[in-house]
Structures are given as C-alpha cells and as structure tokens.
Amino acid sequence: MTISQPSAPPRLTRADGSPLRILVVDDEASLTDLLSMALRYEGWDVRSANGGQDALTTAREFKPDAMVLDVMMPDLDGLQVLSRLRQNNDDTPVLFLTAKDSVEDRVTGLTAGGDDYVTKPFSLEEVVARLRGLIRRSQISVSEAGDSRIVVGDLVLDEESYEVTRAGRSIELTATEFELLRFLMRNPRRVLSKAQILDRVWSYDFGGKSSVVEIYISYLRKKIDVGEEPMIHTVRGVGYVIKPTA
C-alpha cells in the first residue's frame, strides 16, 4: 500500500482551524502505522489504539473527530466498541475496517451506528477518501461559503452549524442521519428511490440489500415526525419523499 501525491485537495480542519483528531484502532501494529502515516499526511492529529479496551480509553482522553475502527479484534470487537460509544451518547463518526466482505456484514456495521465501511485489502487512498467524505458529512470541518440553511416547511437544516430544528424544536442527528435528511430536503416533493439514496448517502450500493435505507428512514421519522404531522412519506414500490405539511 502506498500513498500517491497528486494535487492536494483542500485541507480539512476543525472550525477553529486546528487539526482534525483521528483515532485509528487495529490490533495489527504495522497497519495502524501505515494508516497513521497516511492520515498525518492530510495534516490531521492522529492517535492509535491496538484493541477495543484501549480504543475506549483513548477515545475518552483524545476526544477524536472521527475513528477508523477494525471489526475483528481479540478483546472487544469493533461492534462492541461502537455500541459502548453510542450508549455513552458519543456520536463520533466511525469508518469500519475489516476483512469481512459480505453484504450482511456491511449492513450489520452500518445499522449498528457506523458511518462507512472499507474492506481489506484496501488502498490507503481509499481510506483517506472515505474518511474525508465521512468528515464532510459530519460537518466537523470548516464549511465552505454559501447559503447554509435548507428550509422545508417548518423544518430547517443548517449545513454550517450542523443544526436541525422543526417548529423551533432542536433535533440531534448522527452524521449519516444528517446526510440523509439533507439529501431529502434538497429534493422536496421529489420521490427518491432507495438506489438513489444509497448512492448519494453511502456512495455505493449493497447489491440490492436496501434494508439499511429503511432503517435510517425510520430513525429520521422518530426524530423529525415525532409528535408532529408527518413530513417523510413512503411511496410504496418507489421510494421516499419529504414535503411540508399542509
């Protein structure tokens, strides 16, 4: 695995200009060294952990902006680590890294609360690209200029502050939920198929396994439509649409 050096894309930083913090977790020291080198080349502050327990301890101390997390580890596996993070209301975006390559494994990782998935063997460039996309979705990095608010009825999404409100009520979303809602809100009254959503939000499909879309739509409905007239609608056999209430 090598790092090519084409013309560099814009550097991503925290809102205050400081380097993004990335935690790399894998029980193979040679792999964490390679990944850390590639991510430091992006100008990011990188720390590594060699197992699940070490990852939880380091995450509490380091407070990373994103995490590269191996699934198969000898003490706590990646799914267990993620579960404990989410139980503690830690919404750090997670890129799963694993040798598993089946559709079911991908869906399991994502529905457990992960944000993306890379399988071994991989190129360092792919990991960096996926991580950059994940960070952009999470709105940790400095947002580029433009009108940052998207409004559909009484639902407002701010792309710069990563804030979502409905009728003035604040709504907390994960990075993937935010990206899914943004895609829907950028296309109000337009029915979007599951394939379109998979391609836009996750950048690849699941070989026809679309249950991940249904699961994330249900997550959004519980947060957006709870106690309100529904805005997110299912068009049976076609897809999903968001539209303002009457």
Backbone as a ProteinNet text record, in pm:
[ID]
protein_1_A
[PRIMARY]
MTISQPSAPPRLTRADGSPLRILVVDDEASLTDLLSMALRYEGWDVRSANGGQDALTTAREFKPDAMVLDVMMPDLDGLQVLSRLRQNNDDTPVLFLTAKDSVEDRVTGLTAGGDDYVTKPFSLEEVVARLRGLIRRSQISVSEAGDSRIVVGDLVLDEESYEVTRAGRSIELTATEFELLRFLMRNPRRVLSKAQILDRVWSYDFGGKSSVVEIYISYLRKKIDVGEEPMIHTVRGVGYVIKPTA
[TERTIARY]
84.9	0	89.2	60.6	141.6	53.4	114	41.1	86	-3.9	29.2	12.4	77.4	72.9	31.2	-96.2	-145.1	-168.2	-224.3	-254.9	-346	-305.4	-374	-511.5	-612.4	-744	-740.6	-844.8	-845.9	-829	-746.9	-722.2	-842.9	-882.4	-993.8	-940.3	-1004.8	-966.2	-1091.2	-1069.7	-1178.7	-1221.6	-1335.7	-1389.1	-1292.8	-1211.9	-1118.8	-984.3	-974.5	-851.9	-751.8	-777.4	-685.4	-702	-601.3	-609.5	-722.9	-785	-883.2	-815	-888	-835	-892.3	-804.2	-846.7	-788.1	-871.9	-827.6	-831.4	-718.9	-707	-697.4	-788.1	-792.9	-778.5	-670.6	-647.4	-544.3	-556.8	-461.5	-334.7	-327.2	-204.7	-125.8	-12.2	66.6	114.9	152.9	202.5	94.3	-30.4	-141	-172.9	-175.1	-202.6	-92.5	32.5	142.6	121.4	83.3	60.4	-54.9	-166.4	-282	-249.8	-180.6	-145.5	-58.9	35	121.1	38.1	-56	-138.1	-225.8	-280	-369.8	-292.3	-172.8	-90.2	-50.1	-35.6	-5.8	-116.7	-240.6	-352.8	-345.9	-250.7	-239	-319.2	-364.1	-450.2	-369.2	-425	-367.2	-416.1	-325.5	-363.3	-308.9	-395.5	-351.9	-402.6	-338.5	-377.3	-405	-483	-512	-502.4	-457.4	-432.4	-537.6	-649.9	-757.5	-879.1	-988.1	-1113.4	-1108.9	-1054.1	-1045.7	-956.8	-844	-753.1	-823.4	-907.3	-980.6	-1074.7	-1147.3	-1242.2	-1169.4	-1057.4	-979.5	-924.3	-866.3	-807	-913.7	-1030.4	-1138.7	-1184.1	-1192.2	-1233.7	-1132.4	-1003.4	-898.9	-874.9	-875.2	-837.9	-953.8	-1076.2	-1198.3	-1182.4	-1169.8	-1145.5	-1266.3	-1238.5	-1343.3	-1395.3	-1316.4	-1358	-1269.3	-1317.2	-1246.1	-1243.3	-1125.3	-1111.9	-1105.8	-1203.5	-1221.9	-1226	-1128.2	-1127	-1238.5	-1302.8	-1411.3	-1356.7	-1261.1	-1212.4	-1092.3	-1114.8	-1007.5	-1021.7	-912.3	-915.1	-990	-997.8	-1067.3	-1211	-1234.4	-1366.1	-1360.5	-1458.7	-1456.9	-1511.8	-1500	-1539	-1684.7	-1772.6	-1915.3	-1942.2	-1870.5	-1885.9	-1833.9	-1720.9	-1666.9	-1768	-1821.8	-1917.8	-2042	-2090.2	-2208.1	-2185.7	-2068.4	-2038.7	-2026.2	-1968.6	-1960.4	-2099.7	-2186.2	-2320.7	-2402.9	-2382.6	-2452.4	-2414.2	-2293.4	-2246.4	-2272.7	-2365.9	-2403.5	-2284.6	-2191.5	-2076.3	-2109.4	-2127	-2165.8	-2047.6	-1926.3	-1809	-1830.3	-1813.3	-1827.4	-1726.2	-1771.5	-1687.4	-1679.1	-1555.8	-1528.2	-1481.1	-1563.5	-1525.6	-1420.3	-1327.2	-1219.1	-1215.4	-1233.8	-1241.6	-1212.5	-1180.7	-1160.3	-1292.2	-1398.7	-1528.7	-1581.1	-1643.8	-1682.7	-1821.8	-1905.6	-2039.4	-2136.1	-2244.6	-2348	-2399.3	-2421.9	-2476.2	-2383	-2250.9	-2156.1	-2157.5	-2168.3	-2173.4	-2297.5	-2411.4	-2535.7	-2530.4	-2475.4	-2463.6	-2382.7	-2269.8	-2185.9	-2253.3	-2319.7	-2382.9	-2506.2	-2585.7	-2705.6	-2671.6	-2552.9	-2509.2	-2470.6	-2463.1	-2430.3	-2303	-2238.5	-2121.7	-2163.4	-2067	-2099.2	-2048.5	-1947.1	-1898.7	-1816.6	-1770.2	-1716	-1612.5	-1490.3	-1386	-1335.3	-1320.9	-1276.7	-1129.6	-1064.9	-926.2	-924.8	-828.3	-723.2	-778.2	-715.8	-763.2	-642.3	-666.6	-561.1	-572.4	-459.1	-460.8	-539.1	-529.7	-602.9	-753.8	-802.4	-945.8	-987.6	-907.2	-940.8	-944.1	-843.4	-838.9	-960.1	-993.6	-1106.6	-1237.8	-1256.8	-1380.1	-1387.9	-1273.9	-1272.3	-1298.7	-1243.5	-1270.4	-1420	-1480.9	-1624.2	-1706.3	-1667	-1737.7	-1727.6	-1608.6	-1588.7	-1670.6	-1673.8	-1755.9	-1902.5	-1950.2	-2089.6	-2119.1	-2019.8	-2042.1	-2038.3	-1993.8	-1987.2	-1893.7	-1791	-1689.7	-1599.8	-1566.8	-1471.1	-1533.7	-1448.6	-1496.8	-1581.3	-1699.8	-1790.4	-1753.9	-1767.3	-1739.6	-1859.5	-1832.5	-1932.2	-2057.5	-2158.6	-2285.2	-2398.1	-2522.1	-2638.2	-2641.2	-2628.2	-2610.7	-2742.2	-2856.3	-2981.8	-3067.3	-3124.6	-3223.8	-3354.1	-3461.1	-3589.3	-3697.6	-3767.8	-3884.9	-3995	-4095	-4199.5	-4140.7	-4170.8	-4115.8	-3989.9	-3931.7	-3807.9	-3690.7	-3588.9	-3473.7	-3345.9	-3260.3	-3130.8	-3021.9	-2927	-2815.6	-2690	-2637.9	-2523.6	-2393.1	-2387.5	-2264.9	-2259.3	-2368.8	-2368.3	-2407.2	-2453.4	-2496.3	-2616.1	-2699.6	-2818.5	-2943.4	-3036.4	-3164.8	-3274	-3374.9	-3488.7	-3618.7	-3722.2	-3856.5	-3949.3	-4014.4	-4101.5	-4027.9	-3898.8	-3818.3	-3761.7	-3800.8	-3750.9	-3619.8	-3514.5	-3383.9	-3384.5	-3321.6	-3318.1	-3172.8	-3132	-2995.5	-2989.2	-2896	-2880.9	-2736.8	-2719.2	-2585.8	-2542.5	-2413.9	-2363	-2439.4	-2469.2	-2539	-2684.7	-2750.5	-2888.2	-2893.3	-2795.5	-2789.4	-2776.4	-2687.4	-2667	-2791.3	-2858.5	-2982.3	-3089.1	-3105.6	-3206.1	-3171.8	-3044.8	-3004	-3038.8	-3013.8	-3046.6	-3196.8	-3277	-3422.6	-3465.8	-3410.3	-3453.3	-3405.9	-3297.6	-3253.4	-3341.6	-3425.8	-3515.8	-3659.7	-3714.7	-3850.4	-3953.8	-4051.9	-4161.7	-4115.5	-3988.2	-3936.7	-3920.5	-3976.6	-3963.6	-3824.5	-3750.3	-3614.9	-3615.1	-3558.7	-3555.6	-3450.2	-3460.8	-3360.8	-3223	-3219.7	-3091.1	-3027.3	-3107.6	-3054.6	-3000.6	-3073.3	-3031.6	-2902.7	-2893.7	-2771.3	-2652.1	-2670.8	-2561.9	-2517.5	-2613.2	-2579.3	-2526.8	-2590.1	-2555.3	-2438.3	-2434.8	-2328.4	-2226	-2251.1	-2159	-2143.1	-2216.3	-2215.7	-2340.3	-2377.4	-2497.3	-2461	-2563.1	-2543.2	-2589.4	-2572.1	-2609.8	-2756.9	-2840.6	-2984.2	-3033.7	-2942.9	-2981.6	-3014.3	-3141.4	-3180.3	-3235.3	-3226.1	-3284.2	-3217.4	-3089.4	-3022.7	-3093.8	-3148	-3222.5	-3349.6	-3422.4	-3546.1	-3517.7	-3407.7	-3372.9	-3342.8	-3265	-3230.1	-3348.4	-3436.6	-3560	-3642.4	-3648.1	-3724.1	-3659.8	-3524.8	-3457.2	-3497.1	-3496	-3531.5	-3675.5	-3765.7	-3906.6	-3925.4	-3854.5	-3867.9	-3820.1	-3727.4	-3674.2	-3743.5	-3779.4	-3837.3	-3988.5	-4055.1	-4201.5	-4268.2	-4190	-4249.8	-4332.9	-4459.5	-4548.7	-4591.7	-4558.3	-4591	-4661.9	-4721.6	-4776.9	-4660.6	-4665.6	-4551	-4510.5	-4377.6	-4321.4	-4255	-4205.8	-4136.7	-4236.4	-4254.6	-4357.6	-4296.7	-4356.4	-4318.9	-4410.4	-4351.9	-4428.5	-4403.4	-4499.6	-4479	-4430.4	-4323.1	-4267.7	-4179.1	-4167.8	-4087.7	-3975.3	-4010.7	-3905.7	-3965.9	-3895.1	-3932.5	-3933.6	-4016.4	-4027	-4048.5	-3994.1	-4021.2	-4095.2	-4197	-4274	-4334.4	-4354.1	-4409.4	-4553	-4591.4	-4727.7	-4821.3	-4947.9	-5047.6	-5057.9
-118.1	0	124.1	217	337.4	460.2	572	699.3	776.1	795.9	877.8	1024.1	1113.6	1254	1338.8	1329.2	1416.3	1554.8	1647.1	1779.4	1763.5	1825.4	1801.7	1864.9	1792.1	1850.2	1950.9	2035.6	2133.7	2064.5	2123.2	2064.1	2084.9	1979.4	1987	2012.4	2104.4	2136.2	2146.2	2159.1	2192.7	2336.6	2374.8	2509.7	2617.1	2586.5	2687	2684.6	2603.1	2596.4	2493.7	2431.1	2330.1	2198.6	2111	1984.6	1895.9	1826	1724.6	1612.8	1555	1446.8	1313.8	1221.6	1092.4	982	888.1	771.7	648.6	578.9	457.3	337.8	240.6	125.2	-3.9	-77.3	-207	-281.3	-414.4	-490.7	-525.4	-485.2	-503.9	-374	-373.7	-251.5	-196.6	-285.2	-238.7	-164.2	-209.2	-144.5	-8.5	-0.8	128.7	229.2	180.7	270.9	327.4	241.1	286.8	385.8	351.2	439.7	572.9	568.6	692	781.4	721.3	798.2	867.2	792.3	848.2	962.5	946.9	1048.9	1171.5	1151	1266.3	1347.4	1279.5	1349.6	1449.5	1422.1	1514.2	1634.3	1632.1	1740	1718.1	1593.6	1563.4	1514.4	1534	1484.8	1340.7	1244.5	1102.5	1031	951.4	859.5	720.7	620.7	482.6	404.9	298.6	205.3	65.2	-30.1	-165.6	-266.6	-221.5	-312.6	-235.8	-308.3	-243.9	-164.7	-224.5	-154.6	-31.1	-47.7	64.8	175.3	136.7	234.8	318	252.6	324.7	421.8	378.1	465	584.9	557.8	665.4	762	710	796.3	893.3	843.9	932.3	1044.9	1011.9	1111	1203.4	1146.1	1217.9	1295.1	1245.3	1304.6	1326	1215.4	1227.3	1283	1341.1	1390	1279.4	1174.9	1058.9	941.8	819.6	699.9	598.7	538	422.6	301	211.1	106.6	-32.4	-115.4	-252.9	-332.1	-422	-502	-619.8	-694.4	-817.3	-785.9	-786.6	-764.4	-865.8	-897.8	-1009.2	-982.6	-858.1	-834.8	-792.7	-663.3	-617	-596.8	-650.8	-627.4	-487.4	-447.7	-312.8	-280.9	-378.5	-355.4	-332.2	-403.1	-383	-245.7	-205.4	-72.4	34.8	20.9	119.2	123.3	7.3	1.1	77.2	61.2	130.7	281	320.6	463.4	524.7	457.2	511.1	511	412.2	409.4	529.2	580.9	698.7	828	821.9	938.9	998.6	912.7	954.3	928.2	1035.1	1023.1	1038.4	1010.4	1019.3	938.2	999.3	922.4	808.1	691.5	570.9	511.4	488.1	415.1	276	173.5	36.8	-14.7	-91.7	-151.1	-299.4	-384.5	-527.2	-613.3	-739.1	-835.5	-892.2	-873.7	-926	-847	-918.9	-852.5	-890.7	-945.9	-984	-868.2	-870.3	-768.3	-761.4	-879.5	-882.4	-813.7	-833	-769.8	-618.9	-572.7	-427.9	-368.5	-432.1	-381.9	-384.7	-492.9	-503.1	-387.1	-358.3	-249.3	-114.2	-88.2	41.7	58.7	-46.2	-33.9	-31.2	-76.5	-66.5	76.4	163.4	303.2	349.6	261.9	303.6	391.7	463.5	558.8	516.4	430.3	380.3	255.1	190.7	55.9	35.1	-5.6	-37.6	-178.5	-260.4	-398.7	-416.7	-507.3	-544.4	-648.8	-644.6	-542.2	-412.4	-302.8	-172.1	-87.1	24	121.4	231.4	287.1	397	515.1	534.5	644.4	629.3	504.1	481.8	515.1	473.3	503.4	654	724.2	869.4	934.8	890.6	949.5	924.6	803.2	771.7	852.2	865.3	939.7	1087.8	1142.7	1283.2	1303.4	1209.5	1220.5	1210	1118.5	1099.9	1226.1	1286.2	1407.7	1522.7	1533.2	1639.1	1619.5	1495.3	1469.3	1506.3	1487.3	1514.5	1663.8	1744.8	1889.5	1929.5	1847	1885.3	1992.4	1973.6	2061.3	2194.8	2288	2420.1	2408.9	2464.1	2457.1	2566.5	2535.8	2636.7	2728.8	2848.2	2954.9	2919.4	3003.2	2983.1	2988.4	2984.4	2984.4	2851.1	2854.8	2731	2668	2738.6	2685.9	2627	2509.8	2448.2	2443.9	2492	2502.3	2429.2	2339.3	2272.9	2283.6	2364.1	2387.3	2444.3	2382.3	2430	2355.1	2279.6	2205	2283.5	2308.9	2389.3	2311.7	2300.1	2233.5	2334.1	2353.5	2445.1	2364.3	2375.3	2295.2	2339.9	2463	2510.8	2475.5	2498.7	2474.4	2331	2253.3	2114.7	2110.2	2213.3	2220.2	2192.3	2120.6	2092.1	2126.9	2197.5	2230.3	2206.4	2171.9	2166.2	2244.3	2346.5	2434.1	2486.4	2514.8	2567	2462.6	2337	2229.2	2174.9	2173.1	2124.8	1972.7	1923.4	1780.1	1736.9	1637.5	1586.5	1468.7	1476.3	1371.2	1321.1	1194	1142.3	1195	1174.8	1223.8	1163.5	1034.1	969.9	1013.7	1026.5	1077.4	1218.2	1300.4	1437.3	1438.8	1353.8	1349.9	1299.8	1201.5	1150.9	1258.5	1328.6	1435.5	1547	1582	1687.5	1649.4	1523.6	1479.6	1489.8	1446.6	1457.4	1603.4	1689.3	1830.1	1908.4	1864	1930.3	1892.2	1791.6	1744.8	1737.1	1848.5	1843.5	1808.6	1727.4	1683.3	1589.9	1553.3	1461	1323.5	1221.3	1085.8	1032.5	991.5	939.1	789.1	714.2	568.4	527.5	404	352.1	349.4	316.6	311.9	450.5	553.7	690.5	730.4	693.1	727.9	655.6	525.5	450.6	512.8	550	606.3	741.2	824	959.3	960.5	885.7	893.6	802.9	682.6	588.4	570.2	629.4	629.2	494	393.1	264.4	189.6	87.1	13.4	-115.8	-189.9	-311.6	-434	-429.2	-543.3	-577.2	-474.2	-495.4	-499.6	-500.5	-502.6	-360.3	-323.5	-185	-163.7	-264	-250.1	-139.1	-108.1	-1.1	132.6	154.8	278.6	282.3	170.6	164.6	192.7	138.1	156.6	303.4	367.5	507.7	601.2	567.7	646.2	637.1	517.5	502.2	582.7	588.2	671.2	818.3	865.4	1005.4	1034.3	944.5	966.9	981.4	900.8	907.2	1041.4	1104	1231.6	1352.8	1340.5	1453.4	1462.4	1348.8	1348.2	1319	1288.9	1253.9	1370.3	1342.8	1443.8	1549.6	1530.4	1628.6	1559	1638.5	1582.8	1534.9	1411.4	1355.9	1437.5	1449	1513.4	1412.1	1301.4	1199.6	1090.5	1068.1	976.3	864.3	747.6	633.6	627.6	619.5	594.5	448.1	366.1	221.6	174.7	97.3	44.2	140.7	264.9	366.1	419.1	477.9	533.7	622.3	732.7	821.7	966.4	1047.5	1188.6	1268.4	1389.5	1481.6	1602.6	1645.8	1761.6	1830.8	1963.5	2037.6	1992.7	2008.4	1974.7	2083.7	2049.1	2144.9	2263.6
0	0	0	-87.2	-97.6	-99.8	-74.5	-77.7	-200.7	-294.6	-409.4	-371.4	-443.6	-407.8	-527.4	-569.5	-673.7	-615.2	-694	-641.7	-520.9	-411	-284.2	-282.9	-231.1	-214.3	-99.9	-86.1	22.3	157.3	242.7	374.3	464.4	532.2	625	764.9	835.5	972.1	1058.6	1186.5	1275.7	1250.4	1305.8	1283.3	1331.7	1435.8	1488.1	1415.7	1310.1	1232.1	1280.5	1393.8	1446.5	1370.1	1376.2	1300.9	1350.1	1258.3	1295.8	1374.2	1469.3	1550.4	1502.7	1466.1	1414.7	1501.2	1541.6	1618.3	1528.3	1515.1	1434.2	1528.5	1510.8	1601	1521.1	1546.5	1483	1566	1573.6	1653.9	1576.6	1448.7	1369.7	1371.1	1442.7	1457.7	1323.4	1231.9	1102.3	1025.4	1041.5	971.4	1033	1166.1	1228.4	1194.4	1182.2	1145.2	1005.3	911.3	773.8	765.7	831.9	829.8	896.6	1008.9	1078.9	991.4	918.6	829	721.2	661.8	554.8	606.4	726	780.3	828.7	880	918.1	795.3	681.4	556.5	522	569.6	549.6	644.3	735.2	832	958	980.2	1094.1	1213.3	1331.7	1456.1	1475.9	1471.3	1469.8	1592.6	1655.8	1761.2	1725.4	1783.3	1752.5	1880.6	1866.8	1975.5	1918.7	2001.2	1948.4	1990.1	2043.4	2080.3	2126.4	2155.5	2188.9	2318.4	2425.1	2553	2541.5	2473.3	2451.1	2372	2276.2	2195.5	2281.8	2371.9	2457.7	2550.2	2605.3	2693.3	2617	2499.6	2418.9	2369.3	2331.3	2283.7	2392.4	2516.3	2626.7	2648	2634.6	2660.5	2541	2420.8	2298.6	2237.7	2259	2201.2	2050	1974	1829.4	1754.9	1638.1	1549.8	1459	1439.5	1360.4	1399.6	1370.1	1411.1	1297.5	1275.3	1186.7	1278.2	1268	1368	1304	1339.9	1291.6	1359.5	1285.9	1343.6	1422.7	1366.3	1429.1	1518.7	1651.9	1749	1862.3	1930.9	2026	2156.3	2201.5	2328.2	2302.8	2277.9	2232.9	2082.5	2009.4	1864.8	1835	1708.4	1670.1	1696.6	1676.3	1700.8	1849	1936	2079.9	2121.7	2062.7	2091.6	2050.4	1930.2	1881.3	1969.4	2010	2095.5	2225.8	2284.6	2410.4	2389.4	2277.6	2246.9	2234.4	2157.9	2136.3	2265.7	2352	2480.3	2566.3	2546	2619.8	2543.6	2444.7	2364.9	2289.4	2251.3	2171.6	2024.8	1947.9	1807.5	1712.1	1760	1673.4	1545.6	1427.9	1303.1	1296.8	1252.5	1252.3	1112.2	1067.9	944	983.5	954.4	987.7	890	944.5	866.7	900.8	800.2	830.9	709.4	735.4	627.2	578.3	652.9	612	492.8	399.4	274.9	228.5	316.1	272.4	291.1	215.7	228.2	370.9	432.4	568.7	666.9	650.7	741.5	725.8	602.5	581.2	646.8	623.5	680.2	832.3	889.1	1035	1090.8	1028.8	1076.1	1068	958.6	939.9	1027.4	1038.9	1121	1269.4	1306.2	1445.7	1481.5	1382.9	1409	1343.6	1263	1186.7	1070.3	1015	908.4	771.7	766.6	638.3	664.7	556	567	456.7	494	396.4	426.3	322.6	343.1	305.5	377.2	347.5	236.3	144.9	133.4	75.7	108.3	64.7	28.1	-37.6	-63.3	42.4	79.1	175	119.3	-13.1	-75.5	-55.9	-62.2	-44.2	98.4	196	335.6	357.6	305.8	322.9	256.6	133.6	62.6	136.5	184.4	257.7	387.4	453.9	579.2	555.9	448.4	415.5	389.4	315.5	289.3	415.9	503.3	629.9	715.9	720.3	799.3	742.5	609.8	549.4	586.1	582.4	617.6	761.9	847.6	989.6	1019.2	921.4	938.5	1051.3	1077.6	1174.6	1114.9	986.8	922.7	886.1	852.4	813.5	688.1	692	577.1	478.8	350.9	250.4	236.8	185.2	185.6	107.9	126.1	57.6	157.3	106.8	193.6	266.6	397	472.8	516.1	499.6	550.8	439.7	468.3	380.4	459.4	399	469.4	391.1	458	402.3	507.7	481.1	580.5	707.7	821.7	949.3	989.8	893.6	918	858.9	941.3	899.1	927.9	826.7	839.5	804.9	894.4	871.3	842.7	720.4	678.2	742.9	794	857.4	1005.2	1075.6	1219.9	1255.9	1153.9	1176.2	1271	1265.5	1349.7	1267.7	1327.8	1265.4	1365	1319.5	1405.3	1329.3	1404.9	1348.4	1440.6	1385.2	1462.5	1585.7	1568	1677.2	1770.6	1755.2	1841.5	1785.3	1868.9	1825.5	1811.4	1703.2	1673.9	1658.6	1738.8	1732.4	1634.9	1538	1437.7	1433.7	1397.2	1367.9	1231.1	1198.5	1069.9	952.5	956.9	845.8	839.2	953.7	955.2	897.6	931.5	880.6	728.8	676.4	531.3	459.8	516.3	456.4	455.8	567.7	573.3	476.5	467.2	374.5	230.6	193.2	57.4	31.8	127.9	113.1	101.3	187.5	190.3	68.7	6.7	-116.5	-235.9	-213.3	-319.1	-268.2	-215.6	-158.6	-264.5	-224.2	-310.8	-422.9	-425.2	-525.7	-462.7	-525.8	-474.1	-509.4	-406.4	-424.1	-399.7	-493.5	-479.9	-377.7	-329.3	-236.1	-302.2	-430.1	-501.4	-506.5	-532	-534.1	-396.9	-292.7	-157.3	-120.4	-151.8	-124.5	-195.7	-320.2	-399.2	-344.1	-301.9	-254.4	-111.2	-23.9	118	154.3	94	127.4	15.4	-98.9	-213.5	-280.2	-236.2	-304.3	-261.5	-338.4	-301	-229.1	-190.5	-114.1	-193.1	-321.9	-404	-390.9	-378.4	-367.2	-224.6	-125.9	14.8	58.8	54.6	79.4	219.7	305.9	439.5	519.4	488.6	560.5	538.9	419.5	393	477.2	479.5	558.4	705.7	755.4	896.4	925.2	838.6	863.8	841.8	750.5	735.1	863.6	923.3	1047.8	1159.8	1163	1262.5	1245.8	1121.5	1095.8	1135.9	1101.7	1135.4	1286.4	1364.7	1509.8	1564.2	1492.2	1539	1475.2	1348.1	1275.6	1294.4	1284.8	1280.6	1414.5	1518.8	1647.1	1701.4	1732.1	1786.8	1687.4	1559.7	1456.3	1339.8	1252.6	1129.9	1043.1	990.6	918.8	796.7	779.4	660.8	568.8	624.1	544.7	508.3	378.5	331.2	246.9	255	171.2	50.9	-67.1	-189.1	-222.2	-189.3	-193.3	-330.7	-329.4	-452.7	-528.2	-477.6	-548.2	-459.4	-342.7	-257.8	-150.6	-123.8	-13.2	-60.7	6.1	-28.9	98.9	101	211.5	155.5	226.5	181.9	303.4	290.3	404	433.3	558.7	596.2	546.2	539.7	487.3	581.4
[MASK]
++++++++++++++++++++++++++++++++++++++++++++++++++++++++++++++++++++++++++++++++++++++++++++++++++++++++++++++++++++++++++++++++++++++++++++++++++++++++++++++++++++++++++++++++++++++++++++++++++++++++++++++++++++++++++++++++++++++++++++++++++++++

